[in-house]
XYZ file of C-alpha atoms in Angstrom:
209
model
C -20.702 90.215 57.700
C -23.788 92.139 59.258
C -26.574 90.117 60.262
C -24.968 87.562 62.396
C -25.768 85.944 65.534
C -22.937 86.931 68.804
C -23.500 85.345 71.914
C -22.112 87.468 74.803
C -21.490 85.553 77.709
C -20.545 87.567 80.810
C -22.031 87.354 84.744
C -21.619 91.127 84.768
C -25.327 92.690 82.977
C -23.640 95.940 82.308
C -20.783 94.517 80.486
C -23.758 92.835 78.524
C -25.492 95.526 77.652
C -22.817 97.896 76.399
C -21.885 94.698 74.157
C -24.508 94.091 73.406
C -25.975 97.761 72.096
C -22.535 98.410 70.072
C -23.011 95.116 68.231
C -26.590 95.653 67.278
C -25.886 99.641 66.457
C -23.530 97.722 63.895
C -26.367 95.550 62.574
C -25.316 92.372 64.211
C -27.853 89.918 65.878
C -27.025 89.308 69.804
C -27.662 86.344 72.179
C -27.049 86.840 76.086
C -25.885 84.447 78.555
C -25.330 84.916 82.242
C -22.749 81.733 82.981
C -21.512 79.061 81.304
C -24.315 76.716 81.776
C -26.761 79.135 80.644
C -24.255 79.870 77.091
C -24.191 76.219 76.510
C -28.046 75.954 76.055
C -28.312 78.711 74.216
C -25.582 77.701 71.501
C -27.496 73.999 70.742
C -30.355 76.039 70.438
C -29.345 78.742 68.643
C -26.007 78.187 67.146
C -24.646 82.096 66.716
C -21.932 82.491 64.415
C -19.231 83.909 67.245
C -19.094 83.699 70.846
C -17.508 86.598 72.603
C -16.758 85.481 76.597
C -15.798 86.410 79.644
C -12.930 84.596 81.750
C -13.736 85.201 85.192
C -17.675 83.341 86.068
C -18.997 81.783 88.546
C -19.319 78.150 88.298
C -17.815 77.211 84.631
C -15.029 79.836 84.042
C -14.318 81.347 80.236
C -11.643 79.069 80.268
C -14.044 75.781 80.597
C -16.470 76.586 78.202
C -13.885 77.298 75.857
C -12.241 73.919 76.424
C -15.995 72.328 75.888
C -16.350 74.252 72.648
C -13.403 73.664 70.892
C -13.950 69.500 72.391
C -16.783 69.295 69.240
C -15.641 69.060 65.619
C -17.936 70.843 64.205
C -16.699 74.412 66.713
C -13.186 74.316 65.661
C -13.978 77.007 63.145
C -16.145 79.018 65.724
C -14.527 82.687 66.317
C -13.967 83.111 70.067
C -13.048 86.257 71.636
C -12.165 86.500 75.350
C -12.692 88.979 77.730
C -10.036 89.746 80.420
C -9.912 92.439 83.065
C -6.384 92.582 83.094
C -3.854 92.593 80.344
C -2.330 89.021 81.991
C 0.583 87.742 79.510
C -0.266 84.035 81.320
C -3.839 84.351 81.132
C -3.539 84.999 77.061
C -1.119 82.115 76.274
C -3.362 80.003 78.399
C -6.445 81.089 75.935
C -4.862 81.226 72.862
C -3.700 77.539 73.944
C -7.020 76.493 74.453
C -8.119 78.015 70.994
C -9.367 81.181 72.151
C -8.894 83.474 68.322
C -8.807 86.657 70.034
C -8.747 88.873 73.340
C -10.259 92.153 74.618
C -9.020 93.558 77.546
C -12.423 95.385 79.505
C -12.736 98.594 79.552
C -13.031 98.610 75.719
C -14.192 101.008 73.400
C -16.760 100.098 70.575
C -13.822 100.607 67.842
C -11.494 98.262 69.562
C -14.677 95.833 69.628
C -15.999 96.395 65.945
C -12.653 95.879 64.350
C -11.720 93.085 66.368
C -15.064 91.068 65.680
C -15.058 92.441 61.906
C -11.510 91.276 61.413
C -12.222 87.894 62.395
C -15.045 87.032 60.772
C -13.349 88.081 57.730
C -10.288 86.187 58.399
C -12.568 82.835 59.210
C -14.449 83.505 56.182
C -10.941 83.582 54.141
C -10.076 80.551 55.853
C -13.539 78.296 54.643
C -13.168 79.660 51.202
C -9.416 79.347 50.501
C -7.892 76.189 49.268
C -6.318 74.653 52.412
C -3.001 73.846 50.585
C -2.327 77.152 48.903
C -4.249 79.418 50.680
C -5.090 81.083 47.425
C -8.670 81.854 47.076
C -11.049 78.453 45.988
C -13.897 76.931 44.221
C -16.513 79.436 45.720
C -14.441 82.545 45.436
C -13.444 81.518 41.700
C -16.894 80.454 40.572
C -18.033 83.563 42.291
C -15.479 85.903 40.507
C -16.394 84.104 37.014
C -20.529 85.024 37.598
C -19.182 88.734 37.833
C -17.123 88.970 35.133
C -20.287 87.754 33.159
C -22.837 90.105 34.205
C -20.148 92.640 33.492
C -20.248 92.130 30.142
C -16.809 92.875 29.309
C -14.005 91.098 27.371
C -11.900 89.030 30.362
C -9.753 85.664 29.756
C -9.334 82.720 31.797
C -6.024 80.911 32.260
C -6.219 76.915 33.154
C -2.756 75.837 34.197
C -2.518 72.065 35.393
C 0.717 69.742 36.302
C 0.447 66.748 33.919
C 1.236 63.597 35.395
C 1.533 64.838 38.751
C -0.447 61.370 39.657
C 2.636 59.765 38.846
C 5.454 62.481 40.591
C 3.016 61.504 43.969
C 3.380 58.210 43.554
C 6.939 57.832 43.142
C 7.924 60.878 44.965
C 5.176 60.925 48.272
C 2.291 63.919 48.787
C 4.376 65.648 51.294
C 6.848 66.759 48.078
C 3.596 66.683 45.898
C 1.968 69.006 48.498
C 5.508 71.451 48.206
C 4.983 71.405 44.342
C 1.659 72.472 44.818
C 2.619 75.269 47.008
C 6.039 76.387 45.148
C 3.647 76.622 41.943
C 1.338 78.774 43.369
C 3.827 81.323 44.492
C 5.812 81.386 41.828
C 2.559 81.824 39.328
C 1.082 84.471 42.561
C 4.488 86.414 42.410
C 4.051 86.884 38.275
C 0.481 87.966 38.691
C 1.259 90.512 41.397
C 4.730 91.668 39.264
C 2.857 91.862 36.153
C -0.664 92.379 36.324
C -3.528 95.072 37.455
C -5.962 95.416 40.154
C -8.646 93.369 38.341
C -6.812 90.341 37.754
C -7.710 87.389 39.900
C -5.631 84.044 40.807
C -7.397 80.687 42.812
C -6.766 77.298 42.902
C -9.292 75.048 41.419
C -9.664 71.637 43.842
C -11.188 68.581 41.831
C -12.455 66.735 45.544
């Protein structure tokens, strides 16, 4: 996860600055932004891989750059923390409703920060890997899995399970109930694997398109 680009977006330089040296102390790249205006250049330019933002600005509030954000396609996976002075039930809802992922309520300590921000590029990075359906590890994690297992150089097996003629159970039948197949097969064949196997036993689902 270290490595990445977090643009901090806050009118308050302090606030900046004690973001901005626990992020780096952590090994993560940092963008600054003043207001809104200024954040907006800076991600076309830049494109960091979070945004972490403050809701009270001057100008364009946290909660209208979040709402021009989350307007583009291509930001709908974007992490987005914001940053509240007060811990306001209303003000939350009216983030998370926006698609805000997370909050931090100032003052914050750097633990608060680091697991927050660590957290959710891990869940994120779940989320692009996973099969969409299942939400069972996918291709990359699978192919990924399969290249270690081969430079370990140990004995391992690999189990292929498919649904013949599902084609035709879709067709009669509709992909909602072919998506619930899907999904019941996948837990029942996840339950077996966590009843009966070990710790180095690995279960994804394969996606042909």
């Amino acid at each position: 996860m270290k490595g990445r680009n977090i643009l901090i977006v806050d009118d308050n330089k302090l606030t900046r600055k004690i973001l901005k040296d626990i992020l780096e102390n952590a090994g993560y790249g940092v963008l600054e932004a003043k207001d809104g205006e200024e954040a907006l250049q800076i991600y076309k330019n830049k494109l960091p891989d979070m945004v972490i933002l403050d809701i009270v600005m001057p100008g364009m509030t946290g909660f209208d750059l979040l709402r021009i954000l989350r307007k583009e396609e291509e930001n709908l996976m974007l992490p987005i923390i914001l940053l509240t002075s007060q811990d306001n039930f209303e003000e939350k809802i009216k983030g998370l409703e926006l698609g805000a992922d997370d909050y931090l309520v100032k003052p914050f300590n750097d633990k608060e920060l680091l697991f927050k921000v660590n957290n959710l590029f891990q869940r994120i990075e779940h989320n692009r890997m996973a099969n969409p359906l299942t939400g069972l590890r996918g291709n990359i994690d699978i192919k990924e899995e399969i290249k270690r297992r081969i430079k370990e150089n140990k004995p391992y097996a690999i189990l292929y399970i498919d649904l013949d003629n599902f084609k035709s159970y879709n067709d009669y039948y509709g992909f909602l109930r072919g998506d619930n197949v899907i999904k019941l097969t996948a837990k029942i064949l996840s339950d077996a694997v966590n009843l009966i196997g070990n710790e180095r036993d690995f279960f994804g689902t394969h996606r042909w398109r």
